[in-house]
Amino acid sequence: MNKKQAFLNGLRDGIPIGLGYYAVAFSLGIIARKAGLNAVEGFFNSILSRASAGEYAGLTMILTHATVVETFLVSFITNARYMLMTTALSQRFSPDTSVFKRIAVAFCMTDEIFGATIARPGYVIPQYTYGLTAIAGPLWGLGTASGIIAGGIMPARAVSALSVALYGMFIAIIIPPARRERPVLICVIVSFLLSYLCSDSCALPIPYVHEISAGTRTIILTVLISAVAALVAPVKEEGPEHA
Amino acid sequence: MHKYIYLLIVIVTIALIRILPVTLIRRKIDNRFIRSFLYYVPYVTLAVMTFPAIMEATGSPLAGAAALVLGIVAAWFGLGLFPVSIICCLVVFVLEFIL
């Protein structure tokens, strides 16, 4: 397949991804507005980050006046999965792919773009991934900007409803593997439970623990639960390539 | 701290996370613990961030809880990212209208 055709195919496959992004980014925009970003700032932040959970965590850091170290650690933890994706990606490049192209493709990775890129057989064609990102990336940014603008004029009830779109996306990412694999299911249940027990929402807040910030709670629980899961149920040698 | 500093830290961290593996790791990671740990991280972190936060995002905590349950059911039966998000939004919209 020639490069131009691959790019056009990427644009085509990027449309449904981009439309989903637009809707979800809208709810991110509502949070970005709370964090004090205007539409232009939100657009560029989203286009440069293209990370739902990662951006959400970053905005939470602004809202809670987190420290530099905390912000870095939370960004690292909430985006660690991209490291896993681009590690998998590194095994799929043709040996003659230049370093520049490897970096450019890696920079494009999101859950869905990784899925679409890796789903094609054979070596990765960089132009296909560029096509996906060329359409989905701007829609992600536009969705965020729209959320920032419309978040202020929409009735509170509609804002409340749209603000759960992001969580809906998180749910849609974690549930299918939880259904297929027992260890992931247990991880999800334990995560929900411990996260609740350590939070302010808990019916019987644990002294001191419930005062820990949401970001730090995410780091500690993620490292703790994932490490225990890795010890108790290590993945098979071949391992799943999409994670 | 200025908001741009936060955004810069996040953007640079995310870019490095994406880029470093393809430039540094040319071979497969052999350590089974690290691979297993990295495998569980995304699911655990998303689960921790979803609950109980989803109940705090809505006007009524009950509506958020209902969105979580119905979102899980929808995802369990194979619905994708976009439909699950829409279902969660509709659940909250309808419930907060009634409650």
Coordinates of C-alpha atoms in Angstrom, one line a residue:
Chain A
M1 CA 0.0 0.0 0.0
N2 CA 1.4 3.4 -0.9
K3 CA 1.8 6.1 1.7
K4 CA -0.9 8.4 0.4
Q5 CA -3.5 5.6 0.4
A6 CA -2.5 4.6 4.0
F7 CA -2.9 8.3 5.1
L8 CA -6.4 8.4 3.5
N9 CA -7.4 5.2 5.1
G10 CA -6.2 6.6 8.4
L11 CA -8.4 9.7 7.9
R12 CA -11.4 7.5 7.1
D13 CA -10.9 5.2 10.2
G14 CA -10.2 8.3 12.3
I15 CA -13.7 9.8 11.8
P16 CA -15.6 7.5 14.2
I17 CA -12.8 7.7 16.7
G18 CA -12.9 11.5 16.4
L19 CA -16.6 11.8 16.9
G20 CA -16.4 9.8 20.1
Y21 CA -13.5 12.0 21.2
Y22 CA -15.5 15.1 20.5
A23 CA -18.3 14.0 22.9
V24 CA -16.0 12.8 25.6
A25 CA -13.7 15.8 25.4
F26 CA -16.7 18.0 25.9
S27 CA -17.0 16.7 29.5
L28 CA -13.2 17.3 29.9
G29 CA -13.9 20.9 28.8
I30 CA -16.4 21.3 31.7
I31 CA -13.6 20.4 34.1
A32 CA -11.0 22.5 32.2
R33 CA -13.4 25.5 32.7
K34 CA -13.5 24.9 36.4
A35 CA -9.7 24.8 36.4
G36 CA -9.7 28.3 34.8
L37 CA -8.7 27.5 31.2
N38 CA -10.2 29.4 28.3
A39 CA -11.3 27.8 25.0
V40 CA -7.9 28.5 23.2
E41 CA -5.9 27.2 26.1
G42 CA -8.1 24.1 26.4
F43 CA -7.8 23.4 22.7
F44 CA -4.0 23.5 22.6
N45 CA -3.7 21.6 25.9
S46 CA -5.9 18.8 24.6
I47 CA -4.3 18.6 21.2
L48 CA -0.8 18.4 22.8
S49 CA -1.9 15.9 25.4
R50 CA -4.6 13.7 23.8
A51 CA -5.0 11.8 27.1
S52 CA -8.4 11.6 28.8
A53 CA -7.4 10.3 32.2
G54 CA -4.1 12.1 32.1
E55 CA -5.6 15.5 31.2
Y56 CA -8.3 15.0 33.8
A57 CA -5.7 14.3 36.4
G58 CA -3.7 17.3 35.4
L59 CA -6.7 19.6 35.7
T60 CA -7.5 18.1 39.1
M61 CA -3.9 19.1 40.1
I62 CA -4.6 22.7 39.2
L63 CA -7.9 22.7 41.2
T64 CA -6.2 21.2 44.3
H65 CA -3.1 23.3 44.0
A66 CA -0.9 20.3 44.0
T67 CA 2.9 20.4 44.2
V68 CA 5.3 19.9 41.2
V69 CA 6.3 16.5 42.4
E70 CA 2.7 15.4 42.9
T71 CA 1.7 16.7 39.5
F72 CA 4.6 14.8 37.8
L73 CA 3.9 11.6 39.7
V74 CA 0.1 11.7 39.0
S75 CA 0.8 12.4 35.3
F76 CA 3.3 9.5 35.2
I77 CA 0.9 7.1 36.9
T78 CA -2.2 8.0 35.0
N79 CA -0.4 7.8 31.7
A80 CA 1.8 4.8 32.4
R81 CA -0.3 2.7 30.1
Y82 CA 1.0 4.6 27.1
M83 CA 4.5 3.3 28.0
L84 CA 3.1 -0.2 27.7
M85 CA 1.5 0.6 24.4
T86 CA 4.5 2.2 22.8
T87 CA 6.7 -0.7 24.2
A88 CA 4.4 -3.0 22.3
L89 CA 4.5 -0.7 19.3
S90 CA 8.4 -0.8 19.3
Q91 CA 8.1 -4.5 18.4
R92 CA 6.0 -3.7 15.3
F93 CA 8.2 -1.3 13.4
S94 CA 10.0 -2.3 10.2
P95 CA 13.7 -2.3 10.9
D96 CA 14.3 0.5 8.4
T97 CA 11.8 2.8 10.1
S98 CA 13.7 6.0 11.0
V99 CA 13.9 7.2 14.6
F100 CA 12.0 10.3 13.6
K101 CA 9.1 8.3 12.4
R102 CA 9.1 6.0 15.4
I103 CA 8.9 9.1 17.7
A104 CA 6.1 10.7 15.6
V105 CA 4.0 7.5 15.6
A106 CA 4.6 7.0 19.4
F107 CA 3.6 10.6 20.0
C108 CA 0.2 9.9 18.3
M109 CA -0.7 7.0 20.6
T110 CA -4.0 7.0 22.5
D111 CA -6.0 3.9 23.6
E112 CA -8.1 4.0 20.4
I113 CA -5.3 5.0 17.9
F114 CA -3.1 2.3 19.4
G115 CA -5.9 -0.2 18.9
A116 CA -6.5 0.8 15.3
T117 CA -2.7 0.9 14.5
I118 CA -1.9 -2.4 16.1
A119 CA -5.0 -4.2 14.7
R120 CA -3.5 -4.0 11.2
P121 CA -1.3 -7.0 10.3
G122 CA 2.4 -6.6 9.5
Y123 CA 4.7 -3.7 10.1
V124 CA 3.3 -0.4 11.3
I125 CA 2.7 2.1 8.4
P126 CA 3.4 5.5 10.0
Q127 CA 1.2 7.4 7.5
Y128 CA -1.9 5.4 8.6
T129 CA -1.4 6.5 12.2
Y130 CA -0.7 10.1 11.1
G131 CA -4.1 10.0 9.2
L132 CA -5.9 8.7 12.3
T133 CA -4.4 11.5 14.5
A134 CA -4.9 14.2 11.8
I135 CA -8.7 13.8 12.2
A136 CA -9.1 12.5 15.8
G137 CA -6.7 14.9 17.4
P138 CA -8.3 18.2 16.3
L139 CA -11.7 16.8 17.2
W140 CA -10.5 16.0 20.7
G141 CA -9.2 19.6 21.0
L142 CA -12.5 21.1 19.5
G143 CA -14.5 19.0 21.9
T144 CA -12.6 20.4 24.9
A145 CA -13.0 24.0 23.6
S146 CA -16.7 23.5 23.1
G147 CA -17.1 22.1 26.6
I148 CA -15.3 25.2 28.0
I149 CA -17.5 27.6 26.0
A150 CA -20.8 25.8 26.4
G151 CA -20.2 24.7 30.0
G152 CA -21.0 28.2 31.1
I153 CA -24.2 28.7 29.2
M154 CA -25.7 25.2 29.7
P155 CA -28.2 24.5 32.5
A156 CA -26.6 22.9 35.5
R157 CA -28.5 19.7 35.0
A158 CA -27.1 19.2 31.5
V159 CA -23.6 20.0 32.7
S160 CA -24.1 17.4 35.5
A161 CA -25.2 14.8 33.0
L162 CA -22.4 15.5 30.5
S163 CA -19.7 15.5 33.2
V164 CA -20.1 11.7 33.6
A165 CA -19.2 11.1 29.9
L166 CA -15.5 10.8 30.8
Y167 CA -16.2 8.2 33.5
G168 CA -18.4 6.4 31.0
M169 CA -15.3 6.2 28.8
F170 CA -13.1 4.9 31.7
I171 CA -15.8 2.2 32.4
A172 CA -15.9 1.2 28.7
I173 CA -12.1 0.7 28.8
I174 CA -11.9 -1.3 32.0
I175 CA -15.0 -3.6 31.8
P176 CA -14.3 -5.7 28.6
P177 CA -10.9 -7.0 29.9
A178 CA -12.5 -7.4 33.4
R179 CA -15.1 -9.7 31.8
R180 CA -12.5 -11.7 29.9
E181 CA -9.9 -12.1 32.7
R182 CA -10.6 -12.9 36.3
P183 CA -7.5 -11.1 37.8
V184 CA -8.5 -7.8 36.0
L185 CA -12.1 -8.2 37.4
I186 CA -10.8 -8.7 40.9
C187 CA -8.4 -5.7 40.4
V188 CA -11.3 -3.5 39.4
I189 CA -13.5 -4.5 42.3
V190 CA -10.7 -4.1 44.8
S191 CA -9.8 -0.7 43.3
F192 CA -13.4 0.5 43.6
L193 CA -13.6 -0.7 47.2
L194 CA -10.3 0.7 48.5
S195 CA -10.8 4.0 46.6
Y196 CA -14.1 4.4 48.3
L197 CA -12.8 3.4 51.7
C198 CA -10.0 6.0 51.5
S199 CA -12.1 8.8 50.2
D200 CA -14.2 11.6 51.7
S201 CA -17.4 10.0 50.4
C202 CA -16.9 7.0 52.7
A203 CA -19.7 6.5 55.2
L204 CA -17.1 6.0 57.9
P205 CA -14.1 8.1 56.8
I206 CA -10.8 6.6 58.0
P207 CA -8.9 9.2 60.2
Y208 CA -6.0 10.8 58.3
V209 CA -6.4 8.6 55.2
H210 CA -9.4 10.5 53.9
E211 CA -7.5 13.7 54.1
I212 CA -5.0 12.5 51.5
S213 CA -5.5 14.3 48.2
A214 CA -7.2 12.5 45.3
G215 CA -4.0 12.5 43.2
T216 CA -1.9 10.9 45.9
R217 CA -4.6 8.4 46.6
T218 CA -4.6 7.4 43.0
I219 CA -0.8 6.9 43.0
I220 CA -0.6 4.9 46.2
L221 CA -3.6 2.6 45.4
T222 CA -2.5 2.1 41.8
V223 CA 1.1 1.0 42.8
L224 CA -0.2 -1.1 45.7
I225 CA -3.0 -3.0 43.9
S226 CA -1.0 -3.5 40.6
A227 CA 2.0 -4.8 42.5
V228 CA 0.0 -7.2 44.5
A229 CA -1.9 -8.3 41.3
A230 CA 1.5 -8.8 39.5
L231 CA 2.7 -11.0 42.3
V232 CA -0.4 -13.0 42.8
A233 CA -1.4 -13.3 39.1
P234 CA 1.6 -12.7 36.8
V235 CA 0.7 -12.4 33.1
K236 CA 1.6 -15.3 30.9
E237 CA 5.0 -15.3 29.1
E238 CA 3.5 -14.3 25.8
G239 CA 1.3 -11.7 27.4
P240 CA -1.6 -9.8 25.8
E241 CA -0.3 -7.2 23.4
H242 CA -3.1 -4.7 24.0
A243 CA -3.2 -3.4 27.5
Chain B
M1 CA 1.8 27.9 40.8
H2 CA 0.5 29.2 37.5
K3 CA -1.8 26.9 35.5
Y4 CA 0.6 26.9 32.6
I5 CA 3.3 25.3 34.8
Y6 CA 0.9 22.5 35.6
L7 CA -0.1 22.0 32.0
L8 CA 3.5 22.1 30.9
I9 CA 4.5 19.4 33.4
V10 CA 1.6 17.2 32.2
I11 CA 2.3 17.7 28.5
V12 CA 6.0 17.0 28.7
T13 CA 5.5 14.0 31.0
I14 CA 2.9 12.5 28.6
A15 CA 5.2 13.1 25.6
L16 CA 8.2 11.5 27.2
I17 CA 6.1 8.5 28.4
R18 CA 5.0 8.0 24.8
I19 CA 8.3 8.6 23.1
L20 CA 10.9 7.0 25.4
P21 CA 10.0 3.3 25.0
V22 CA 10.4 3.4 21.1
T23 CA 13.7 5.2 21.4
L24 CA 15.2 3.3 24.3
I25 CA 13.6 -0.2 24.2
R26 CA 14.5 -2.0 21.1
R27 CA 14.0 -5.4 22.7
K28 CA 11.2 -7.1 24.5
I29 CA 11.0 -6.6 28.3
D30 CA 11.9 -9.9 30.0
N31 CA 11.1 -9.2 33.6
R32 CA 7.8 -10.9 34.3
F33 CA 7.0 -8.8 37.4
I34 CA 7.5 -5.5 35.6
R35 CA 5.4 -6.7 32.6
S36 CA 2.6 -7.9 34.9
F37 CA 2.7 -4.7 36.9
L38 CA 2.5 -2.6 33.8
Y39 CA -0.3 -4.8 32.5
Y40 CA -2.5 -4.1 35.5
V41 CA -1.7 -0.4 36.0
P42 CA -4.1 1.0 33.4
Y43 CA -7.2 -0.8 34.7
V44 CA -6.4 -0.1 38.4
T45 CA -5.7 3.6 37.9
L46 CA -8.9 4.1 35.8
A47 CA -11.0 2.2 38.3
V48 CA -9.6 4.2 41.2
M49 CA -10.3 7.5 39.4
T50 CA -13.9 6.4 38.5
F51 CA -15.2 5.5 41.9
P52 CA -16.3 7.3 44.0
A53 CA -15.5 10.3 41.9
I54 CA -18.4 9.7 39.5
M55 CA -20.8 10.2 42.5
E56 CA -19.1 13.5 43.3
A57 CA -19.3 14.8 39.7
T58 CA -23.1 14.8 39.6
G59 CA -25.7 17.0 41.4
S60 CA -27.1 13.9 43.1
P61 CA -24.7 11.2 44.2
L62 CA -27.4 8.6 43.6
A63 CA -27.5 9.6 39.9
G64 CA -23.8 9.1 39.6
A65 CA -24.0 5.7 41.2
A66 CA -26.8 4.7 38.9
A67 CA -24.7 5.9 35.9
L68 CA -21.8 3.7 37.1
V69 CA -23.9 0.6 37.4
L70 CA -25.7 1.0 34.1
G71 CA -22.4 1.9 32.4
I72 CA -20.8 -1.3 33.7
V73 CA -23.8 -3.3 32.5
A74 CA -23.6 -1.7 29.0
A75 CA -19.9 -2.3 28.7
W76 CA -20.2 -5.8 30.1
F77 CA -22.6 -6.6 27.2
G78 CA -20.1 -5.3 24.6
L79 CA -21.2 -1.7 24.0
G80 CA -18.3 0.5 22.9
L81 CA -16.7 3.7 24.3
F82 CA -19.1 6.1 22.8
P83 CA -22.5 4.4 23.5
V84 CA -21.4 3.7 27.1
S85 CA -20.6 7.4 27.6
I86 CA -24.0 8.4 26.2
I87 CA -25.8 5.9 28.4
C88 CA -24.1 7.3 31.5
C89 CA -25.0 10.9 30.5
L90 CA -28.7 9.9 29.8
V91 CA -29.0 8.1 33.2
V92 CA -27.9 11.2 35.1
F93 CA -30.0 13.5 33.0
V94 CA -33.2 11.5 33.5
L95 CA -32.6 10.7 37.2
E96 CA -31.8 14.3 38.1
F97 CA -35.0 15.3 36.4
I98 CA -37.0 12.9 38.6
L99 CA -35.1 13.2 41.9

